[in-house]
């Protein structure tokens, strides 16, 4: 569906139906990829780098220091997990785009090939965000007003969130259209998502809320049962497994949804050549 100015209007219901159809049609091979690239890294991270339990009576300053120490220690592990999952995401997108034409091995090669362009895009976005935030803080400092500085920082953060939504299709552009220049990837995602940032936000938010609800309910029920039957350590492991399983399903459906968005918003054109 197009708007009056010719912009394609994203249909969230159609995105979900297409994503679900793609996952269902390719469930066997996608289950393997999701298990290797989404489930196992997430489970390993949860088990080997569990979040610290806050001590009783800790104030906000102590909690902040504890969390800062945790994230500093976990940064290398988190980076490794992110890289592995990115390869899996690109591989899944390539496989969905060329269903019946690509083998798992060929899709994995696409995943590895797409890793460097994705990292380049992220580095450029971080540099741009850092510069914008620095300028806002500097302007606030020049005025000498903390209120103005706060407003400027808030505006920059809001603009950054909006720009992040416009960058949601960078992975499909890399995987499906096989663009490798980070500038081309950014420009293409910006074109595809024009006029649809709000709809993308709504779709992703609803999907994330549903996943959070499932994890919370299932984790509470199974955690209580495991704690009663086998003790608190077993309950912690069970919660980690539940979170990893549901999280991997969420990741799989999110990637399939990005593929469906890419097709719907006019990015269905796939490079003509097949894998070799």
Short mmCIF file of C-alpha atoms in Angstrom, two decimals:
data_model
loop_
_atom_site.label_atom_id
_atom_site.label_comp_id
_atom_site.label_asym_id
_atom_site.label_seq_id
_atom_site.Cartn_x
_atom_site.Cartn_y
_atom_site.Cartn_z
CA UNK A 1 0.00 0.00 0.00
CA UNK A 2 1.29 3.46 -0.96
CA UNK A 3 0.65 6.82 0.67
CA UNK A 4 -0.30 9.95 -1.29
CA UNK A 5 3.35 10.91 -1.78
CA UNK A 6 4.14 7.47 -3.24
CA UNK A 7 5.81 6.09 -0.11
CA UNK A 8 5.21 2.40 0.56
CA UNK A 9 3.21 1.94 3.76
CA UNK A 10 4.35 -0.96 5.93
CA UNK A 11 1.63 -3.47 6.80
CA UNK A 12 2.59 -5.08 10.12
CA UNK A 13 0.00 -7.82 9.81
CA UNK A 14 1.34 -8.82 6.41
CA UNK A 15 4.90 -8.72 7.76
CA UNK A 16 3.97 -11.18 10.50
CA UNK A 17 2.14 -13.52 8.13
CA UNK A 18 5.05 -13.54 5.68
CA UNK A 19 7.62 -14.02 8.46
CA UNK A 20 5.64 -16.89 9.99
CA UNK A 21 5.21 -18.51 6.57
CA UNK A 22 8.95 -18.30 5.87
CA UNK A 23 9.87 -19.78 9.25
CA UNK A 24 7.29 -22.57 8.89
CA UNK A 25 8.37 -23.48 5.37
CA UNK A 26 12.06 -23.66 6.35
CA UNK A 27 11.68 -24.77 9.96
CA UNK A 28 14.14 -27.68 9.88
CA UNK A 29 17.16 -25.80 8.56
CA UNK A 30 16.26 -22.61 10.46
CA UNK A 31 16.05 -24.59 13.70
CA UNK A 32 19.63 -25.74 13.17
CA UNK A 33 20.90 -22.24 12.38
CA UNK A 34 18.98 -20.71 15.28
CA UNK A 35 20.32 -23.35 17.67
CA UNK A 36 23.93 -22.83 16.64
CA UNK A 37 24.01 -19.05 16.20
CA UNK A 38 21.29 -17.77 18.54
CA UNK A 39 20.58 -20.34 21.25
CA UNK A 40 24.04 -21.65 22.14
CA UNK A 41 25.83 -18.25 22.34
CA UNK A 42 23.02 -16.75 24.39
CA UNK A 43 22.87 -19.75 26.73
CA UNK A 44 26.65 -19.80 27.19
CA UNK A 45 26.65 -16.08 27.97
CA UNK A 46 23.84 -16.47 30.52
CA UNK A 47 25.52 -19.41 32.26
CA UNK A 48 29.11 -18.15 32.29
CA UNK A 49 28.37 -14.44 32.78
CA UNK A 50 25.29 -14.32 35.02
CA UNK A 51 24.19 -10.90 36.17
CA UNK A 52 25.22 -10.22 39.79
CA UNK A 53 22.63 -10.31 42.52
CA UNK A 54 22.36 -6.91 44.26
CA UNK A 55 23.22 -7.06 47.97
CA UNK A 56 20.52 -6.28 50.47
CA UNK A 57 20.31 -2.60 51.33
CA UNK A 58 22.50 -1.46 48.42
CA UNK A 59 21.97 2.16 47.36
CA UNK A 60 21.75 3.45 43.80
CA UNK A 61 25.44 4.35 43.66
CA UNK A 62 26.49 0.85 44.69
CA UNK A 63 24.11 -0.73 42.19
CA UNK A 64 25.44 1.45 39.38
CA UNK A 65 29.03 0.57 40.26
CA UNK A 66 28.19 -3.14 40.38
CA UNK A 67 26.47 -3.07 37.00
CA UNK A 68 29.29 -1.03 35.45
CA UNK A 69 31.83 -3.60 36.64
CA UNK A 70 29.68 -6.42 35.28
CA UNK A 71 29.35 -4.88 31.82
CA UNK A 72 33.07 -4.08 31.63
CA UNK A 73 33.93 -7.70 32.49
CA UNK A 74 31.28 -9.07 30.13
CA UNK A 75 32.15 -6.79 27.18
CA UNK A 76 34.51 -9.26 25.39
CA UNK A 77 32.01 -12.09 25.79
CA UNK A 78 29.15 -9.88 24.65
CA UNK A 79 31.13 -8.77 21.60
CA UNK A 80 31.90 -12.37 20.65
CA UNK A 81 28.25 -13.37 21.06
CA UNK A 82 27.15 -10.40 18.93
CA UNK A 83 29.55 -11.30 16.12
CA UNK A 84 28.42 -14.93 16.09
CA UNK A 85 24.76 -13.95 16.07
CA UNK A 86 25.33 -11.41 13.30
CA UNK A 87 26.83 -14.10 11.08
CA UNK A 88 23.77 -16.24 11.83
CA UNK A 89 21.35 -13.40 11.06
CA UNK A 90 22.93 -12.67 7.69
CA UNK A 91 22.99 -16.41 6.89
CA UNK A 92 19.29 -16.76 7.76
CA UNK A 93 18.41 -13.73 5.61
CA UNK A 94 20.40 -15.09 2.68
CA UNK A 95 18.74 -18.49 3.04
CA UNK A 96 15.23 -17.01 3.19
CA UNK A 97 15.88 -14.81 0.17
CA UNK A 98 17.12 -17.74 -1.90
CA UNK A 99 14.99 -20.56 -0.56
CA UNK A 100 15.57 -23.68 -2.63
CA UNK A 101 18.62 -22.19 -4.34
CA UNK A 102 21.15 -21.88 -1.51
CA UNK A 103 22.60 -24.55 0.74
CA UNK A 104 23.35 -23.95 4.40
CA UNK A 105 27.06 -23.80 3.64
CA UNK A 106 26.52 -21.13 0.98
CA UNK A 107 24.33 -19.13 3.33
CA UNK A 108 27.01 -19.33 6.02
CA UNK A 109 29.59 -18.00 3.58
CA UNK A 110 27.25 -15.08 2.94
CA UNK A 111 27.00 -14.59 6.69
CA UNK A 112 30.77 -14.37 7.09
CA UNK A 113 31.08 -12.09 4.05
CA UNK A 114 28.42 -9.76 5.47
CA UNK A 115 30.09 -9.41 8.87
CA UNK A 116 32.65 -6.75 7.91
CA UNK A 117 30.12 -4.49 6.11
CA UNK A 118 27.81 -4.73 9.11
CA UNK A 119 30.62 -3.80 11.50
CA UNK A 120 31.60 -0.89 9.25
CA UNK A 121 28.01 0.38 9.31
CA UNK A 122 27.89 0.14 13.10
CA UNK A 123 31.20 1.99 13.47
CA UNK A 124 30.00 4.82 11.22
CA UNK A 125 26.74 5.10 13.17
CA UNK A 126 28.56 5.16 16.51
CA UNK A 127 30.93 7.87 15.25
CA UNK A 128 28.01 9.97 14.00
CA UNK A 129 26.10 9.52 17.27
CA UNK A 130 29.16 10.38 19.36
CA UNK A 131 29.84 13.54 17.35
CA UNK A 132 26.21 14.66 17.57
CA UNK A 133 26.08 14.02 21.31
CA UNK A 134 29.38 15.82 21.83
CA UNK A 135 28.13 18.85 19.91
CA UNK A 136 24.94 18.94 21.98
CA UNK A 137 26.88 18.77 25.24
CA UNK A 138 29.31 21.45 24.03
CA UNK A 139 26.47 23.78 23.03
CA UNK A 140 24.85 23.23 26.40
CA UNK A 141 28.15 24.06 28.08
CA UNK A 142 28.46 27.28 26.07
CA UNK A 143 25.03 28.44 27.17
CA UNK A 144 25.84 27.58 30.78
CA UNK A 145 22.33 26.24 31.30
CA UNK A 146 21.91 22.61 32.42
CA UNK A 147 18.28 22.77 31.23
CA UNK A 148 19.29 23.68 27.68
CA UNK A 149 22.02 21.04 27.77
CA UNK A 150 19.49 18.44 28.91
CA UNK A 151 17.02 19.42 26.17
CA UNK A 152 19.71 19.25 23.49
CA UNK A 153 20.88 15.84 24.70
CA UNK A 154 17.27 14.64 24.78
CA UNK A 155 16.71 15.85 21.22
CA UNK A 156 19.88 14.09 20.05
CA UNK A 157 18.88 10.85 21.79
CA UNK A 158 15.42 11.02 20.23
CA UNK A 159 16.89 11.68 16.80
CA UNK A 160 19.31 8.81 17.35
CA UNK A 161 16.45 6.43 18.17
CA UNK A 162 14.61 7.53 15.03
CA UNK A 163 17.74 7.10 12.92
CA UNK A 164 18.22 3.64 14.45
CA UNK A 165 14.77 2.65 13.23
CA UNK A 166 15.68 3.91 9.76
CA UNK A 167 18.71 1.59 9.90
CA UNK A 168 16.66 -1.52 10.71
CA UNK A 169 17.03 -2.90 7.19
CA UNK A 170 20.82 -2.73 6.97
CA UNK A 171 21.14 -6.49 7.47
CA UNK A 172 18.67 -7.41 4.69
CA UNK A 173 20.41 -4.94 2.38
CA UNK A 174 23.74 -6.65 3.10
CA UNK A 175 22.41 -10.21 2.95
CA UNK A 176 19.82 -10.01 0.18
CA UNK A 177 21.05 -7.19 -2.07
CA UNK A 178 24.69 -8.05 -1.35
CA UNK A 179 25.78 -4.47 -0.93
CA UNK A 180 29.18 -4.23 0.75
CA UNK A 181 29.89 -0.50 0.93
CA UNK A 182 28.70 0.77 4.34
CA UNK A 183 27.63 4.07 2.78
CA UNK A 184 25.50 2.27 0.18
CA UNK A 185 24.01 0.06 2.90
CA UNK A 186 23.08 3.08 5.05
CA UNK A 187 21.61 4.98 2.10
CA UNK A 188 19.60 1.98 0.90
CA UNK A 189 18.13 1.24 4.35
CA UNK A 190 17.28 4.94 4.69
CA UNK A 191 15.42 4.85 1.37
CA UNK A 192 13.49 1.67 2.16
CA UNK A 193 12.29 2.79 5.59
CA UNK A 194 11.20 6.29 4.54
CA UNK A 195 7.90 7.16 6.23
CA UNK A 196 7.76 3.89 8.19
CA UNK A 197 9.89 4.46 11.30
CA UNK A 198 6.81 4.56 13.54
CA UNK A 199 5.33 1.39 12.06
CA UNK A 200 8.63 -0.44 12.42
CA UNK A 201 8.87 0.69 16.05
CA UNK A 202 5.32 -0.51 16.77
CA UNK A 203 5.93 -3.92 15.18
CA UNK A 204 9.24 -4.54 16.96
CA UNK A 205 7.85 -3.25 20.27
CA UNK A 206 4.83 -5.58 20.13
CA UNK A 207 7.07 -8.53 19.26
CA UNK A 208 9.47 -7.69 22.11
CA UNK A 209 6.63 -7.24 24.62
CA UNK A 210 5.20 -10.64 23.71
CA UNK A 211 8.61 -12.28 24.14
CA UNK A 212 9.21 -10.51 27.46
CA UNK A 213 5.82 -11.68 28.73
CA UNK A 214 6.54 -15.29 27.72
CA UNK A 215 9.96 -15.26 29.37
CA UNK A 216 8.60 -13.67 32.55
CA UNK A 217 5.68 -16.07 32.94
CA UNK A 218 7.50 -19.25 31.90
CA UNK A 219 10.58 -18.31 33.90
CA UNK A 220 8.56 -17.64 37.04
CA UNK A 221 6.57 -20.87 36.84
CA UNK A 222 9.44 -23.18 35.91
CA UNK A 223 11.84 -21.34 38.20
CA UNK A 224 9.59 -21.90 41.22
CA UNK A 225 9.09 -25.57 40.35
CA UNK A 226 12.84 -26.15 39.85
CA UNK A 227 13.70 -24.27 43.03
CA UNK A 228 11.33 -26.48 45.03
CA UNK A 229 12.50 -29.71 43.41
CA UNK A 230 16.23 -29.16 42.89
CA UNK A 231 17.28 -25.94 44.60
CA UNK A 232 18.08 -22.36 43.57
CA UNK A 233 21.01 -23.25 41.29
CA UNK A 234 18.80 -25.51 39.19
CA UNK A 235 16.22 -22.74 39.02
CA UNK A 236 18.90 -20.32 37.77
CA UNK A 237 19.97 -22.75 35.05
CA UNK A 238 16.35 -23.38 34.06
CA UNK A 239 15.71 -19.64 33.76
CA UNK A 240 18.84 -19.28 31.62
CA UNK A 241 17.67 -22.07 29.32
CA UNK A 242 14.17 -20.60 29.01
CA UNK A 243 15.54 -17.16 28.28
CA UNK A 244 17.94 -18.52 25.66
CA UNK A 245 15.30 -20.66 23.94
CA UNK A 246 12.66 -17.93 23.79
CA UNK A 247 15.31 -15.37 22.86
CA UNK A 248 16.51 -17.50 19.96
CA UNK A 249 12.94 -17.88 18.69
CA UNK A 250 12.53 -14.11 18.99
CA UNK A 251 15.76 -13.54 17.06
CA UNK A 252 14.65 -15.95 14.34
CA UNK A 253 11.26 -14.31 13.93
CA UNK A 254 12.80 -10.84 14.06
CA UNK A 255 15.20 -11.73 11.24
CA UNK A 256 12.34 -13.27 9.23
CA UNK A 257 10.32 -10.10 9.90
CA UNK A 258 13.18 -7.94 8.61
CA UNK A 259 13.23 -10.08 5.47
CA UNK A 260 9.47 -9.59 5.06
CA UNK A 261 9.80 -5.83 5.63
CA UNK A 262 12.57 -5.66 3.05
CA UNK A 263 10.42 -7.41 0.46
CA UNK A 264 7.32 -5.37 1.25
CA UNK A 265 9.05 -1.98 1.16
CA UNK A 266 10.38 -2.50 -2.32
CA UNK A 267 13.62 -4.30 -1.65
CA UNK A 268 12.66 -7.64 -3.13
CA UNK A 269 15.18 -7.33 -5.89
CA UNK A 270 17.84 -9.98 -5.32
CA UNK A 271 21.13 -10.19 -7.16
CA UNK A 272 20.55 -12.41 -10.16
CA UNK A 273 23.55 -14.63 -9.69
CA UNK A 274 23.20 -17.65 -7.46
CA UNK A 275 25.74 -18.99 -5.01
CA UNK A 276 28.76 -20.68 -6.41
#
